[in-house]
XYZ file of C-alpha atoms in Angstrom:
471
model
C 155.549 38.052 94.005
C 153.049 39.554 91.689
C 153.781 42.497 89.641
C 151.791 45.641 91.132
C 148.850 46.702 88.630
C 149.635 50.044 87.026
C 146.739 50.212 84.556
C 143.778 52.436 84.659
C 140.545 52.704 82.527
C 141.062 55.230 79.636
C 138.661 57.718 79.376
C 137.962 57.397 75.652
C 138.410 53.308 74.868
C 137.048 52.603 78.432
C 139.460 49.855 78.633
C 142.216 49.089 81.575
C 145.573 50.255 79.836
C 148.883 52.094 80.918
C 147.403 55.407 80.773
C 148.859 59.126 80.831
C 147.241 61.966 82.675
C 146.080 65.468 80.854
C 146.646 68.106 83.310
C 144.173 70.394 81.308
C 141.056 67.978 81.855
C 142.314 65.763 84.500
C 141.465 62.599 82.755
C 143.525 59.427 81.833
C 144.234 58.305 78.190
C 146.011 55.418 76.876
C 148.769 55.892 74.311
C 146.915 55.700 71.303
C 143.810 57.736 72.435
C 146.258 60.321 73.925
C 147.268 60.994 70.219
C 143.470 61.405 69.574
C 142.982 63.841 72.369
C 145.869 65.991 71.527
C 144.515 66.032 67.651
C 140.847 67.057 69.418
C 142.959 70.008 71.109
C 144.334 70.857 67.941
C 141.385 71.131 66.182
C 139.731 73.382 69.135
C 142.930 75.538 68.914
C 142.368 75.820 64.912
C 138.702 77.026 65.552
C 139.716 79.410 68.257
C 142.480 80.904 65.744
C 139.586 81.148 63.182
C 137.408 83.101 65.532
C 140.103 85.237 66.578
C 140.947 86.113 62.786
C 137.156 86.833 62.174
C 137.274 89.085 65.252
C 140.219 90.947 64.149
C 138.973 91.461 60.869
C 135.841 93.074 62.255
C 137.948 95.359 64.343
C 139.850 96.331 61.222
C 136.488 97.102 59.288
C 135.163 99.086 62.216
C 138.574 101.104 62.570
C 138.866 102.023 59.009
C 135.056 102.241 57.824
C 133.182 103.197 61.016
C 130.262 104.545 58.686
C 129.527 100.997 58.116
C 128.766 100.222 61.946
C 124.908 99.152 62.432
C 124.287 102.046 64.671
C 125.196 104.364 62.232
C 123.001 102.619 59.667
C 120.133 103.125 62.370
C 120.813 106.908 62.524
C 120.721 107.138 58.710
C 117.376 105.103 58.595
C 116.084 107.569 61.422
C 117.046 110.528 59.273
C 115.232 109.246 56.294
C 112.192 108.336 58.348
C 111.837 111.776 59.670
C 112.618 113.521 56.466
C 109.823 111.464 55.074
C 107.484 112.444 58.003
C 108.529 116.236 57.730
C 107.747 116.277 54.003
C 104.489 114.632 54.363
C 103.370 116.894 57.193
C 104.435 119.856 55.234
C 102.589 118.616 52.000
C 99.198 117.933 54.032
C 99.513 121.737 55.476
C 100.302 123.170 51.959
C 96.899 121.429 50.718
C 94.855 122.619 53.810
C 96.247 126.068 53.213
C 95.543 126.189 49.496
C 92.017 124.972 50.017
C 91.356 127.416 52.621
C 93.000 130.038 50.584
C 90.702 129.692 47.617
C 87.707 130.061 49.909
C 89.229 133.204 51.384
C 90.048 134.820 47.994
C 86.159 133.943 46.816
C 85.041 135.707 49.870
C 87.205 138.886 49.259
C 86.459 139.021 45.616
C 82.727 139.319 46.407
C 83.320 142.238 48.908
C 85.735 144.037 46.364
C 83.033 143.636 43.903
C 80.681 145.533 46.275
C 83.110 148.243 46.811
C 83.364 148.586 42.798
C 79.795 148.713 42.535
C 79.590 151.655 45.118
C 82.384 153.523 43.382
C 80.667 153.034 39.825
C 77.297 154.457 41.593
C 79.054 157.415 42.994
C 80.766 158.287 39.736
C 77.303 157.920 37.992
C 75.329 160.135 40.125
C 78.310 162.561 40.650
C 76.984 162.906 44.153
C 79.376 162.203 47.157
C 81.136 163.906 49.986
C 84.208 163.069 52.071
C 82.190 160.856 54.390
C 81.620 158.598 51.242
C 85.179 158.709 50.269
C 86.375 157.815 53.738
C 84.132 154.839 53.805
C 85.444 153.549 50.398
C 88.924 154.103 51.602
C 88.382 152.024 55.055
C 86.705 149.226 52.992
C 89.758 148.841 50.627
C 92.068 148.978 53.676
C 90.084 145.900 55.265
C 90.119 144.027 52.175
C 93.804 144.372 51.504
C 94.551 143.478 55.387
C 92.283 140.659 55.120
C 94.236 139.367 51.902
C 97.784 139.841 52.938
C 96.797 138.289 56.743
C 94.017 136.022 56.576
C 92.687 136.005 60.141
C 91.387 132.678 60.045
C 94.674 130.930 59.005
C 98.151 130.792 61.057
C 100.973 128.483 61.792
C 100.675 126.422 65.126
C 103.771 124.679 66.112
C 103.181 121.727 68.531
C 106.273 121.644 71.156
C 105.572 117.806 71.589
C 107.555 116.692 68.625
C 105.937 114.091 66.288
C 109.181 112.817 65.381
C 110.938 110.324 67.538
C 113.830 112.000 69.254
C 117.091 109.746 69.315
C 120.462 110.282 71.110
C 123.573 108.347 71.572
C 123.614 106.682 75.120
C 126.575 104.601 76.912
C 125.722 102.186 79.622
C 126.410 103.293 83.067
C 129.617 102.092 84.623
C 129.331 100.840 88.171
C 130.295 103.398 90.754
C 131.281 100.523 92.994
C 132.940 97.207 91.466
C 135.078 95.367 93.551
C 136.181 94.992 97.212
C 139.564 93.850 98.878
C 138.487 90.048 100.030
C 140.266 90.503 103.405
C 138.103 92.618 105.959
C 139.018 95.013 108.773
C 137.149 94.632 111.853
C 135.418 98.053 112.688
C 133.180 96.875 115.668
C 133.087 94.032 117.962
C 135.670 91.161 117.115
C 136.475 90.738 120.756
C 134.574 87.579 121.293
C 130.909 87.578 122.465
C 130.044 89.571 125.397
C 128.279 92.533 126.549
C 131.395 94.955 127.037
C 131.568 98.019 125.078
C 134.099 96.501 122.748
C 132.219 93.464 122.255
C 128.878 92.330 120.499
C 126.512 89.540 120.962
C 125.002 88.204 117.631
C 124.816 91.587 115.407
C 121.856 91.885 113.136
C 120.820 95.183 111.347
C 123.525 98.003 110.736
C 123.484 101.499 109.608
C 126.290 103.756 108.550
C 125.781 107.601 108.645
C 127.422 110.482 106.703
C 130.331 110.422 109.111
C 130.908 106.659 109.015
C 129.657 106.078 112.293
C 128.117 102.623 112.779
C 124.607 101.836 114.481
C 124.375 98.130 115.422
C 121.370 96.249 116.596
C 123.194 94.187 119.123
C 120.524 91.300 119.265
C 121.476 89.213 122.239
C 122.600 92.363 124.177
C 119.419 93.730 123.843
C 120.870 97.227 122.932
C 121.692 99.670 120.084
C 125.254 100.409 120.025
C 127.105 103.264 118.177
C 130.525 102.876 117.167
C 132.205 106.120 116.093
C 134.493 106.111 112.914
C 137.937 104.335 114.109
C 136.777 104.021 117.463
C 138.237 101.090 119.817
C 134.816 100.690 121.513
C 131.046 101.684 121.088
C 128.724 103.809 123.093
C 125.089 102.511 124.131
C 122.315 104.760 122.638
C 119.335 102.564 123.154
C 118.527 99.835 125.702
C 121.322 100.247 128.225
C 118.794 98.831 130.703
C 118.957 94.959 130.192
C 116.227 92.726 128.318
C 112.555 93.865 129.147
C 109.292 95.702 127.667
C 109.663 99.004 129.454
C 109.728 102.009 127.434
C 113.547 102.189 128.155
C 114.377 98.481 127.345
C 114.708 96.263 124.388
C 114.022 92.775 123.560
C 116.456 91.423 120.468
C 116.304 94.260 118.293
C 116.837 93.378 114.801
C 117.275 96.478 112.637
C 118.109 100.177 113.200
C 118.106 103.350 111.021
C 119.310 106.715 112.019
C 116.753 109.437 110.771
C 118.924 112.233 109.677
C 116.137 114.918 109.863
C 114.824 114.421 113.249
C 118.454 112.988 114.630
C 116.528 110.039 116.145
C 117.209 106.342 116.218
C 114.267 104.175 115.015
C 114.436 100.715 116.094
C 112.717 97.311 115.193
C 112.159 96.155 118.837
C 111.663 92.535 117.576
C 110.875 90.737 120.836
C 108.553 93.365 122.202
C 106.796 93.420 118.786
C 107.063 97.245 118.261
C 108.949 99.810 116.557
C 110.355 102.332 118.733
C 112.026 105.797 118.445
C 114.979 106.786 120.476
C 115.625 110.730 120.667
C 118.536 111.023 123.106
C 116.955 109.380 126.286
C 113.385 110.066 125.248
C 111.345 107.153 123.686
C 108.360 106.943 121.655
C 106.488 103.762 120.380
C 105.651 104.634 116.746
C 104.001 101.114 115.810
C 102.705 98.470 118.131
C 101.558 94.894 117.941
C 103.682 94.367 114.978
C 106.111 91.071 114.247
C 108.692 93.654 112.727
C 112.232 92.662 111.426
C 113.561 95.082 108.896
C 113.170 98.947 108.391
C 113.683 101.352 105.668
C 113.129 105.219 104.846
C 112.287 106.435 101.542
C 113.400 109.951 100.293
C 109.890 111.275 101.276
C 110.055 110.232 105.129
C 107.692 107.263 104.627
C 108.790 104.672 107.036
C 108.753 100.890 105.916
C 108.325 97.945 108.109
C 108.528 94.055 107.193
C 106.053 91.842 109.328
C 107.540 88.455 109.038
C 104.523 86.711 110.572
C 101.945 88.283 108.446
C 104.250 87.990 105.369
C 104.197 91.603 104.346
C 105.626 95.068 104.307
C 103.746 98.158 105.281
C 104.616 101.893 104.903
C 103.528 104.810 107.090
C 103.895 108.441 106.792
C 106.157 109.972 109.270
C 104.090 111.190 112.366
C 101.056 109.227 111.217
C 101.379 106.059 112.815
C 97.935 105.760 114.351
C 96.616 103.773 111.448
C 97.523 100.586 109.923
C 99.655 101.656 106.997
C 99.691 100.894 103.400
C 100.810 97.365 102.262
C 103.722 97.942 99.883
C 104.876 94.201 99.365
C 103.239 90.844 100.200
C 99.963 90.798 102.403
C 98.415 87.579 100.533
C 99.250 85.042 103.336
C 102.403 82.770 103.442
C 103.636 81.345 100.102
C 105.841 81.441 97.048
C 103.765 82.887 94.383
C 104.537 86.523 92.967
C 102.263 88.262 95.117
C 103.257 86.457 98.316
C 106.028 86.294 100.701
C 107.465 83.778 103.125
C 108.999 85.268 106.582
C 110.317 88.698 105.017
C 113.126 90.212 107.034
C 115.479 92.973 105.756
C 114.123 95.636 103.186
C 115.336 98.132 100.980
C 113.752 101.046 99.219
C 115.353 102.757 96.077
C 114.687 106.346 94.486
C 111.718 105.114 92.603
C 110.093 104.019 95.847
C 110.353 100.265 94.918
C 110.746 97.811 97.866
C 113.273 95.268 97.854
C 112.486 92.329 100.357
C 114.564 89.438 101.448
C 112.084 86.495 101.247
C 113.893 84.214 103.513
C 112.105 80.965 103.434
C 111.663 81.251 99.828
C 115.195 81.687 99.475
C 114.890 84.776 97.121
C 114.975 88.526 96.967
C 111.628 90.209 95.567
C 111.335 93.769 94.156
C 107.836 95.179 94.570
C 107.501 98.618 92.183
C 105.275 101.395 94.168
C 101.557 100.119 94.276
C 102.384 96.956 92.375
C 100.107 93.884 93.055
C 102.945 91.604 92.811
C 106.771 91.413 92.797
C 109.608 90.232 90.498
C 112.352 87.878 91.637
C 115.656 89.883 91.580
C 117.947 87.329 93.183
C 117.708 83.456 93.964
C 114.296 81.809 93.506
C 115.616 78.694 92.432
C 115.474 76.840 95.904
C 118.097 76.696 98.828
C 121.639 75.892 97.599
C 124.876 77.242 96.984
C 124.995 77.494 93.233
C 125.260 81.014 91.649
C 121.814 81.117 90.787
C 120.545 80.261 94.557
C 120.484 81.771 97.809
C 120.498 80.152 101.380
C 118.185 82.069 103.764
C 119.068 85.555 102.333
C 119.185 88.385 104.904
C 120.673 91.978 104.496
C 119.973 93.716 101.077
C 121.233 97.080 99.380
C 120.659 97.882 95.791
C 122.996 100.561 93.985
C 122.379 103.109 91.288
C 122.419 100.577 88.661
C 119.780 98.546 90.000
C 122.310 95.678 91.204
C 121.115 94.016 94.307
C 123.771 92.836 96.988
C 122.590 90.281 99.150
C 123.769 88.776 102.448
C 123.553 85.179 101.540
C 123.610 83.986 105.052
C 123.838 80.223 105.152
C 126.375 80.377 102.384
C 128.563 82.791 104.193
C 129.028 85.313 101.326
C 127.880 88.572 99.900
C 126.350 88.131 96.349
C 125.653 90.837 93.753
C 122.768 90.117 90.963
C 122.801 92.483 88.043
C 119.262 93.302 87.172
C 117.940 90.716 84.473
C 120.653 88.137 85.018
C 119.829 84.542 86.037
C 122.823 84.276 88.169
C 124.743 86.176 90.724
C 128.288 86.602 91.368
C 130.308 86.410 94.795
C 131.352 90.029 95.941
C 132.999 88.986 99.372
C 133.229 85.968 101.462
C 132.431 82.538 99.778
C 135.372 81.111 101.669
C 133.323 78.844 103.840
C 132.322 79.252 107.365
C 134.985 80.678 109.481
C 136.269 83.728 111.419
C 139.357 84.752 109.137
C 139.356 88.086 107.707
C 138.336 86.556 104.413
C 135.608 84.602 105.793
C 132.095 85.099 107.304
C 129.796 83.140 109.455
C 126.051 83.524 108.935
C 126.154 87.077 107.893
C 123.220 89.526 108.521
C 123.132 93.212 107.841
C 124.583 94.911 104.948
C 125.454 98.815 104.318
C 127.798 100.861 102.162
C 129.398 104.028 103.479
C 129.501 107.390 101.108
C 132.780 106.168 99.671
C 131.467 102.691 98.698
C 133.224 100.558 101.359
C 131.195 97.493 102.362
C 130.183 96.784 105.925
C 128.749 93.239 106.785
C 127.347 92.372 110.109
C 129.237 89.000 110.939
C 126.421 87.545 112.815
C 128.156 84.308 114.727
C 131.459 85.928 114.606
C 130.094 88.883 116.817
C 131.634 91.565 114.639
C 131.223 94.248 111.995
C 133.566 93.586 109.086
C 134.423 96.389 106.533
C 135.551 95.457 103.133
C 137.525 98.495 101.459
C 136.704 99.223 98.023
C 139.156 98.794 95.279
C 139.577 102.029 93.380
């Protein structure tokens, strides 16, 4: 009976030998090369120790000699430059004053000589009265005032400083940073259905100030509101089945609640219209539009994405009888910076910049107000699951620091992209497709409440998940 072969290929010498595994790198080494591998590890540890000692020395230097910090040197240099500017400006003003003063003195001397000639004339002729004396007195007074207070010169201070101001600023800390990885179901979660405790393929969501959840219940053709901590929802729009009548909806994709008018605005995607519901009264705001996502800025302008025209337009509230203004895209379908390809969900920040889920380009675009093209703020490296990629992004939110949160739909995760970074980070999800509390399945809408808790429309699990913030 032949002896079993217990030899494997050594990672270093590439020969079949009896090898020993290294748990750190999961590679196999023969006895001789294992010693070499250990030596390499020792050398790396030595380098790390050197780096540690250098770092420790820098800490001690900054601790005992904070004046040597580079920022202190910048402040010192600013002080020197500013003093030089002040001294230079002061000298320029002195030279201007002296030159002008010489001209002024010469002029006063001429007037003074005229008065002197008149005094001598009166003395010589010995013929004068009170009128002549008052005249001479007034002339001398005027000359003295002009000498002490030149009327053509004064100091003017410009409130706009010609010296660059400086101040110490600290980077903002994120208001919200981490969330529990196991979510709580706050709407739906009782299987797919049309009962009041069920949802069917939820798309967009909106959370109001009281933590009430408004859901675009896509396949149930309705908007349903779940009060905070409620066990079931209440239909507030589209309770009459699928259709195109004024009191019906057809596959709504997004919803926002207008706090000012206390009305619900709906992207009635299947009926190609944006419709407003106020109690049980309906009004079509925009017709003949392949709408998908909705947003409203601080001035009350309404933004709507058109996934067929590959654009986002905005309208002033109450003025929907025009074509609106293009806020993003509008240059046909494509992947250039001035183009979009099937835009869906949108977000508008405090500066009226529009963020767009550019779905078929697997990226999120940011268009500043009145810009001719956008910039990529998430994804843009083709579809995929790497940290620099997205796979059919949907819902988006942007926080106060300009960090973009993306429903990375086909990767079943929520990503956060810090502005200027080439890669994102997984916020929640990312544990594969599933229906466990730490999993998502083709997520769509995203929203925060006023405490920073994260809500996700878990599309194929027919539920809304709440990920509590970790304080």
